[in-house]
């Protein structure tokens, strides 16, 4: 795994000597392939230049890591209990951050802030109970750690924390089994079950399997007050407010999730990708809304705007034969000339169907029929599959951008159907405008997609990136623009977060989002469960 | 950028204005017909949803908003929804414009001819046009011209056509519709018609607001309306209305548009076409109903010289930056946006404040001609002036006005006396000049036998016509003048005493002049600053002291307000002395007019402006606002209940400034002062 970027060390994008983009490694469908049009897209979109590099510091500067501030009696007691631990600087640095832009940017520059003083690896529920008990006894701060994929500054060590900080790594507590949960967030390769529960995660295929709150049957969590769990596995209960909802989304402020019982499903017999081209984004949104209304959404349905469609296009690998390229040309001709779609307005929905074969085909027809009513044209499996690939490699692409003065990130929201279009347009425009006002030289990439559909609305995902040459403090500019974009989202009826969580990054808007009484309720739970603030990551509240 | 322009404290000397181009110049040298038929390719809004006028109607009728209101009205009234929908459709037919390029071309042809006959020049700031061209592409635009004449919106459309800008749709009052042919012509050149009052009619409001919003949201065309609601008969800006402003801002509040650009436009006339018509109307000679034949009779006006006309396109003001930190847009998050919501108290305050500021921008960009200064002086000297002293004082006044930031169009390289004689020539119908002596007077051949009353009215027409020019510059002098009067009536020189008087006068006159509510401290400071800079006052920590050289300026400034002070005193005297229990609101104006007329005939009042119904209405509004008079509804009639003690005390406070004794003494005192130096 990379210490200052996304994912596996062997997988990364680079521009080779011929100036062509390629993706290294063997893990992904895209691995080992040449992406001939990425360079042009990259240079054209950001005004970037392959001559202007901004390489990262190659290795961790361990001398920059402050020596651990250990609570000796705690360490002694832990040793006696036989829990694995480390205060090796590399282990500590690795667990001091998530994947927010400012965190990765600092690491690439070799800047290291406060890191946990030690890391512990419990191997079972009993271990966790022991650790929490000792932490209370010796007053140390515990920060639970799952996969480290947070994008809400949730893993940052609070600056004001004076106690010894212990990172409690739960990632090794998972076992393989022969089923699937169907929960597939974009970070799925790296994130952890405990993390999913603690952040109210959402998966790509929630339409079939549900979001984490619908998948969970039972949760066991160790808190400073003791263990919280329900007494049975009943599928639904009317026993007052659901205590699971204190845990789901608690973002590590209340305790450590040690056991989760999830619903499992047989691995689906048949999977089929698909895609639909719409003449414009409005038509696409109208189609998704209709699909949601008829409750026939496939496992996944996503609508990319025009900028993202072009971005996806730039990731097309080199075609193997003249015939394929001829076919591509023909397709393009059909859509733009024959059907009259404007290449600067058209947008694409990607689809993923799952289930037994007959039902999938039937389902597919139903969805394509609806799409046709909104001017949508089926555009093949290949486009669909590439669309989903994009979500798994986008984080790798950010690292490539950062090698060439381009920084960016994604953020998300959920919004009622009737406001989707207005919100998308206004937020994108706000980003462009804020960048201009803050001296960004080239227009930014400001793009969105609708990634989830619900009865009452949709989840919208924004990508935002820009070329920061000429800016003295690019991260600050980035943060100001993201802040403005979030304000715009809230002003347009969007939520503070659909699934990324609040962390420390979005805390300032919590009161506005849930009312001061709501916030008070959450605070009083924290007060009761963890009066000493042992789980002191200061997220959420 | 734009919001800063709107909120920056006024710093008159720094005010930079664009220069003008005369657009008639080219018209005089090339074919009007070819011009009217030329290729018109306007710059378009980047987010334009192309849509025909006929489509517009069905979009409006099918809109969620209107459908919601139709159901609501139907369930309240018991009529079927079809029936209510039919009614909505009829309202829309009555309202909607039918913009046609061919009609516009016809107007362009005829107006080119007419403008060349009427005006010596029509001047436009082309930089403003360029800014507008930019603004039109970025966001939907709302044009907010000042309103002094019927000419205003014809000229606006003419100019936009000329500069290849999208033609506006214009909110016009229903009264036009009575002129059948002209009404339809205007409709085809982009006017849409709204009823003057539709207070509680939910359906009407819904159709109207949805119609405007749909055009704005789709970027169909710039929306044009008059903040002042109607033509100002006095050439003072009128207290702005906020209804339409709210409608055009709501799509931004509700997130349906990223931004809306408001463009204030100031249209000024060297000589107003409707000049004496307005004066007669103010004196209660009823306005002829707009009729086609009436308009034809107005052909006479074509043969006269109306000098120059100026159109100044202000900086576009972004609604988004205006609302920053003032409006929480998330307040609209919890209801579907199609459900109409009354503006919240905050929003209402914001709208009102913005409307006032926009009108002040309009005022600031109005071009003032030398005649405005001359008219001011002649009104203060009802017995006339020698040409030489008129020249001298005009020159003095010119410098004062410039120091206060007036947008004065004084010809370069021309001697003052020359400028004056030109101005007098253009306005000769209001003057008599003989043996180097100028006086305001009736010049139309006097009727053989006139009653004394008629004579008073004839003179009053001249005075009010002339006042309409002086009124154009009032906004420049207003704040210092209020301070000057306050200093005379305050009990001491203490700053807070003076401020209290200033504030009292400001409240008294807040229907008369454009005074932004809540800006009282700012206005006071501005007045102090201007007079201090002029060396008239010294503002110390707790005191305000007049400088040795300040008397004349202060005396001039207070006599600027004198007609209004006297007029309000007349109204209060009437309310105290003449009224009984059953004074209805309708009877008020004619009764006060008679009262004032009697005073004039008896020689006890010299101020003809007290006869103006505008002044009388504003005075009544002030007394109502200050709770000295109450409206009581008796049956169908509204009667006025006068609290005589309160009115009396207001009159006393007004009378304290005792301006009458100072009147006309400012110049002699200045002359004396100069001799002393």
mmCIF file of N, CA, C and O in Angstrom, chain A residues 345-391:
data_model
loop_
_atom_site.group_PDB
_atom_site.id
_atom_site.type_symbol
_atom_site.label_atom_id
_atom_site.label_comp_id
_atom_site.label_asym_id
_atom_site.label_seq_id
_atom_site.Cartn_x
_atom_site.Cartn_y
_atom_site.Cartn_z
ATOM 1 N N UNK A 345 -23.386 18.393 -25.018
ATOM 2 C CA UNK A 345 -24.490 18.340 -24.060
ATOM 3 C C UNK A 345 -24.858 16.922 -23.676
ATOM 4 O O UNK A 345 -25.419 16.688 -22.625
ATOM 5 N N UNK A 346 -24.559 15.963 -24.538
ATOM 6 C CA UNK A 346 -25.060 14.613 -24.259
ATOM 7 C C UNK A 346 -24.449 14.070 -22.978
ATOM 8 O O UNK A 346 -23.386 14.505 -22.532
ATOM 9 N N UNK A 347 -25.147 13.177 -22.346
ATOM 10 C CA UNK A 347 -24.623 12.587 -21.128
ATOM 11 C C UNK A 347 -25.015 11.111 -21.086
ATOM 12 O O UNK A 347 -25.866 10.662 -21.854
ATOM 13 N N UNK A 348 -24.354 10.368 -20.213
ATOM 14 C CA UNK A 348 -24.488 8.921 -20.241
ATOM 15 C C UNK A 348 -24.911 8.386 -18.879
ATOM 16 O O UNK A 348 -24.392 8.814 -17.854
ATOM 17 N N UNK A 349 -25.843 7.454 -18.902
ATOM 18 C CA UNK A 349 -26.161 6.718 -17.680
ATOM 19 C C UNK A 349 -25.528 5.334 -17.792
ATOM 20 O O UNK A 349 -25.605 4.695 -18.845
ATOM 21 N N UNK A 350 -24.892 4.904 -16.728
ATOM 22 C CA UNK A 350 -24.334 3.545 -16.716
ATOM 23 C C UNK A 350 -25.216 2.687 -15.826
ATOM 24 O O UNK A 350 -25.758 3.159 -14.827
ATOM 25 N N UNK A 351 -25.339 1.420 -16.231
ATOM 26 C CA UNK A 351 -26.267 0.526 -15.535
ATOM 27 C C UNK A 351 -25.579 -0.766 -15.164
ATOM 28 O O UNK A 351 -24.680 -1.233 -15.868
ATOM 29 N N UNK A 352 -25.990 -1.358 -14.059
ATOM 30 C CA UNK A 352 -25.510 -2.681 -13.685
ATOM 31 C C UNK A 352 -26.701 -3.485 -13.186
ATOM 32 O O UNK A 352 -27.380 -3.076 -12.243
ATOM 33 N N UNK A 353 -26.956 -4.593 -13.877
ATOM 34 C CA UNK A 353 -28.064 -5.473 -13.485
ATOM 35 C C UNK A 353 -27.480 -6.714 -12.831
ATOM 36 O O UNK A 353 -26.437 -7.216 -13.237
ATOM 37 N N UNK A 354 -28.174 -7.231 -11.831
ATOM 38 C CA UNK A 354 -27.725 -8.456 -11.167
ATOM 39 C C UNK A 354 -28.920 -9.327 -10.861
ATOM 40 O O UNK A 354 -29.997 -8.825 -10.560
ATOM 41 N N UNK A 355 -28.736 -10.643 -10.883
ATOM 42 C CA UNK A 355 -29.816 -11.557 -10.516
ATOM 43 C C UNK A 355 -29.787 -12.774 -11.417
ATOM 44 O O UNK A 355 -28.768 -13.053 -12.067
ATOM 45 N N UNK A 356 -30.940 -13.503 -11.471
ATOM 46 C CA UNK A 356 -30.906 -14.630 -12.405
ATOM 47 C C UNK A 356 -31.166 -14.128 -13.814
ATOM 48 O O UNK A 356 -31.755 -13.068 -14.035
ATOM 49 N N UNK A 357 -30.698 -14.873 -14.781
ATOM 50 C CA UNK A 357 -30.530 -14.380 -16.134
ATOM 51 C C UNK A 357 -31.835 -13.845 -16.748
ATOM 52 O O UNK A 357 -31.881 -12.720 -17.255
ATOM 53 N N UNK A 358 -32.870 -14.638 -16.609
ATOM 54 C CA UNK A 358 -34.152 -14.263 -17.201
ATOM 55 C C UNK A 358 -34.651 -12.938 -16.654
ATOM 56 O O UNK A 358 -35.078 -12.049 -17.396
ATOM 57 N N UNK A 359 -34.558 -12.824 -15.340
ATOM 58 C CA UNK A 359 -35.066 -11.593 -14.715
ATOM 59 C C UNK A 359 -34.242 -10.391 -15.123
ATOM 60 O O UNK A 359 -34.787 -9.303 -15.319
ATOM 61 N N UNK A 360 -32.923 -10.592 -15.218
ATOM 62 C CA UNK A 360 -32.055 -9.492 -15.603
ATOM 63 C C UNK A 360 -32.452 -8.965 -16.982
ATOM 64 O O UNK A 360 -32.595 -7.756 -17.190
ATOM 65 N N UNK A 361 -32.695 -9.910 -17.917
ATOM 66 C CA UNK A 361 -33.015 -9.483 -19.281
ATOM 67 C C UNK A 361 -34.339 -8.740 -19.344
ATOM 68 O O UNK A 361 -34.487 -7.731 -20.042
ATOM 69 N N UNK A 362 -35.280 -9.233 -18.543
ATOM 70 C CA UNK A 362 -36.592 -8.604 -18.486
ATOM 71 C C UNK A 362 -36.486 -7.182 -17.901
ATOM 72 O O UNK A 362 -37.028 -6.215 -18.419
ATOM 73 N N UNK A 363 -35.730 -7.140 -16.814
ATOM 74 C CA UNK A 363 -35.500 -5.882 -16.098
ATOM 75 C C UNK A 363 -34.823 -4.865 -17.026
ATOM 76 O O UNK A 363 -35.212 -3.703 -17.112
ATOM 77 N N UNK A 364 -33.843 -5.370 -17.738
ATOM 78 C CA UNK A 364 -33.089 -4.539 -18.670
ATOM 79 C C UNK A 364 -34.033 -3.878 -19.677
ATOM 80 O O UNK A 364 -33.977 -2.676 -19.927
ATOM 81 N N UNK A 365 -34.942 -4.691 -20.210
ATOM 82 C CA UNK A 365 -35.864 -4.172 -21.217
ATOM 83 C C UNK A 365 -36.724 -3.047 -20.636
ATOM 84 O O UNK A 365 -36.905 -1.997 -21.250
ATOM 85 N N UNK A 366 -37.207 -3.304 -19.419
ATOM 86 C CA UNK A 366 -38.054 -2.312 -18.764
ATOM 87 C C UNK A 366 -37.321 -0.966 -18.638
ATOM 88 O O UNK A 366 -37.870 0.089 -18.955
ATOM 89 N N UNK A 367 -36.065 -1.040 -18.194
ATOM 90 C CA UNK A 367 -35.307 0.198 -17.999
ATOM 91 C C UNK A 367 -35.027 0.892 -19.326
ATOM 92 O O UNK A 367 -35.186 2.104 -19.449
ATOM 93 N N UNK A 368 -34.657 0.126 -20.329
ATOM 94 C CA UNK A 368 -34.385 0.747 -21.635
ATOM 95 C C UNK A 368 -35.642 1.360 -22.242
ATOM 96 O O UNK A 368 -35.584 2.376 -22.936
ATOM 97 N N UNK A 369 -36.784 0.743 -21.969
ATOM 98 C CA UNK A 369 -38.037 1.309 -22.469
ATOM 99 C C UNK A 369 -38.315 2.677 -21.850
ATOM 100 O O UNK A 369 -38.744 3.613 -22.519
ATOM 101 N N UNK A 370 -38.069 2.745 -20.549
ATOM 102 C CA UNK A 370 -38.273 4.046 -19.883
ATOM 103 C C UNK A 370 -37.300 5.063 -20.473
ATOM 104 O O UNK A 370 -37.672 6.192 -20.805
ATOM 105 N N UNK A 371 -36.047 4.640 -20.611
ATOM 106 C CA UNK A 371 -35.018 5.559 -21.133
ATOM 107 C C UNK A 371 -35.421 6.101 -22.497
ATOM 108 O O UNK A 371 -35.246 7.294 -22.776
ATOM 109 N N UNK A 372 -36.002 5.221 -23.330
ATOM 110 C CA UNK A 372 -36.372 5.648 -24.675
ATOM 111 C C UNK A 372 -37.381 6.790 -24.631
ATOM 112 O O UNK A 372 -37.364 7.695 -25.460
ATOM 113 N N UNK A 373 -38.250 6.752 -23.612
ATOM 114 C CA UNK A 373 -39.256 7.821 -23.487
ATOM 115 C C UNK A 373 -38.606 9.179 -23.238
ATOM 116 O O UNK A 373 -39.203 10.227 -23.452
ATOM 117 N N UNK A 374 -37.396 9.154 -22.688
ATOM 118 C CA UNK A 374 -36.703 10.412 -22.406
ATOM 119 C C UNK A 374 -35.589 10.664 -23.418
ATOM 120 O O UNK A 374 -34.610 11.336 -23.135
ATOM 121 N N UNK A 375 -35.741 10.056 -24.567
ATOM 122 C CA UNK A 375 -34.773 10.306 -25.638
ATOM 123 C C UNK A 375 -33.476 9.555 -25.469
ATOM 124 O O UNK A 375 -32.478 9.872 -26.121
ATOM 125 N N UNK A 376 -33.448 8.559 -24.582
ATOM 126 C CA UNK A 376 -32.204 7.825 -24.339
ATOM 127 C C UNK A 376 -31.975 6.719 -25.362
ATOM 128 O O UNK A 376 -32.911 6.053 -25.796
ATOM 129 N N UNK A 377 -30.732 6.540 -25.754
ATOM 130 C CA UNK A 377 -30.366 5.481 -26.690
ATOM 131 C C UNK A 377 -29.436 4.509 -25.992
ATOM 132 O O UNK A 377 -28.475 4.941 -25.347
ATOM 133 N N UNK A 378 -29.695 3.204 -26.118
ATOM 134 C CA UNK A 378 -28.794 2.225 -25.517
ATOM 135 C C UNK A 378 -27.423 2.386 -26.152
ATOM 136 O O UNK A 378 -27.301 2.542 -27.362
ATOM 137 N N UNK A 379 -26.377 2.375 -25.302
ATOM 138 C CA UNK A 379 -25.041 2.651 -25.837
ATOM 139 C C UNK A 379 -24.041 1.562 -25.488
ATOM 140 O O UNK A 379 -22.844 1.789 -25.465
ATOM 141 N N UNK A 380 -24.552 0.387 -25.179
ATOM 142 C CA UNK A 380 -23.652 -0.762 -25.077
ATOM 143 C C UNK A 380 -23.115 -1.053 -23.689
ATOM 144 O O UNK A 380 -23.108 -0.203 -22.808
ATOM 145 N N UNK A 381 -22.691 -2.321 -23.544
ATOM 146 C CA UNK A 381 -22.186 -2.782 -22.251
ATOM 147 C C UNK A 381 -20.844 -2.173 -21.925
ATOM 148 O O UNK A 381 -20.516 -1.891 -20.780
ATOM 149 N N UNK A 382 -20.057 -2.004 -22.979
ATOM 150 C CA UNK A 382 -18.686 -1.581 -22.783
ATOM 151 C C UNK A 382 -18.591 -0.228 -22.086
ATOM 152 O O UNK A 382 -17.842 -0.045 -21.132
ATOM 153 N N UNK A 383 -19.398 0.699 -22.576
ATOM 154 C CA UNK A 383 -19.433 2.034 -21.967
ATOM 155 C C UNK A 383 -19.827 1.949 -20.505
ATOM 156 O O UNK A 383 -19.308 2.673 -19.661
ATOM 157 N N UNK A 384 -20.774 1.065 -20.217
ATOM 158 C CA UNK A 384 -21.229 0.901 -18.846
ATOM 159 C C UNK A 384 -20.103 0.408 -17.959
ATOM 160 O O UNK A 384 -19.817 0.980 -16.908
ATOM 161 N N UNK A 385 -19.454 -0.649 -18.439
ATOM 162 C CA UNK A 385 -18.403 -1.230 -17.619
ATOM 163 C C UNK A 385 -17.276 -0.225 -17.363
ATOM 164 O O UNK A 385 -16.758 -0.122 -16.263
ATOM 165 N N UNK A 386 -16.948 0.532 -18.423
ATOM 166 C CA UNK A 386 -15.881 1.514 -18.247
ATOM 167 C C UNK A 386 -16.283 2.581 -17.233
ATOM 168 O O UNK A 386 -15.471 3.055 -16.450
ATOM 169 N N UNK A 387 -17.555 2.913 -17.227
ATOM 170 C CA UNK A 387 -18.051 3.886 -16.260
ATOM 171 C C UNK A 387 -17.815 3.429 -14.826
ATOM 172 O O UNK A 387 -17.400 4.210 -13.975
ATOM 173 N N UNK A 388 -18.058 2.147 -14.566
ATOM 174 C CA UNK A 388 -17.859 1.663 -13.198
ATOM 175 C C UNK A 388 -16.393 1.538 -12.852
ATOM 176 O O UNK A 388 -15.989 1.768 -11.711
ATOM 177 N N UNK A 389 -15.603 1.199 -13.881
ATOM 178 C CA UNK A 389 -14.169 1.116 -13.641
ATOM 179 C C UNK A 389 -13.643 2.471 -13.170
ATOM 180 O O UNK A 389 -12.799 2.555 -12.290
ATOM 181 N N UNK A 390 -14.201 3.523 -13.782
ATOM 182 C CA UNK A 390 -13.767 4.873 -13.444
ATOM 183 C C UNK A 390 -13.829 5.110 -11.928
ATOM 184 O O UNK A 390 -12.938 5.707 -11.345
ATOM 185 N N UNK A 391 -14.879 4.602 -11.296
ATOM 186 C CA UNK A 391 -15.027 4.877 -9.870
ATOM 187 C C UNK A 391 -13.944 4.196 -9.045
ATOM 188 O O UNK A 391 -13.578 4.681 -7.991
#
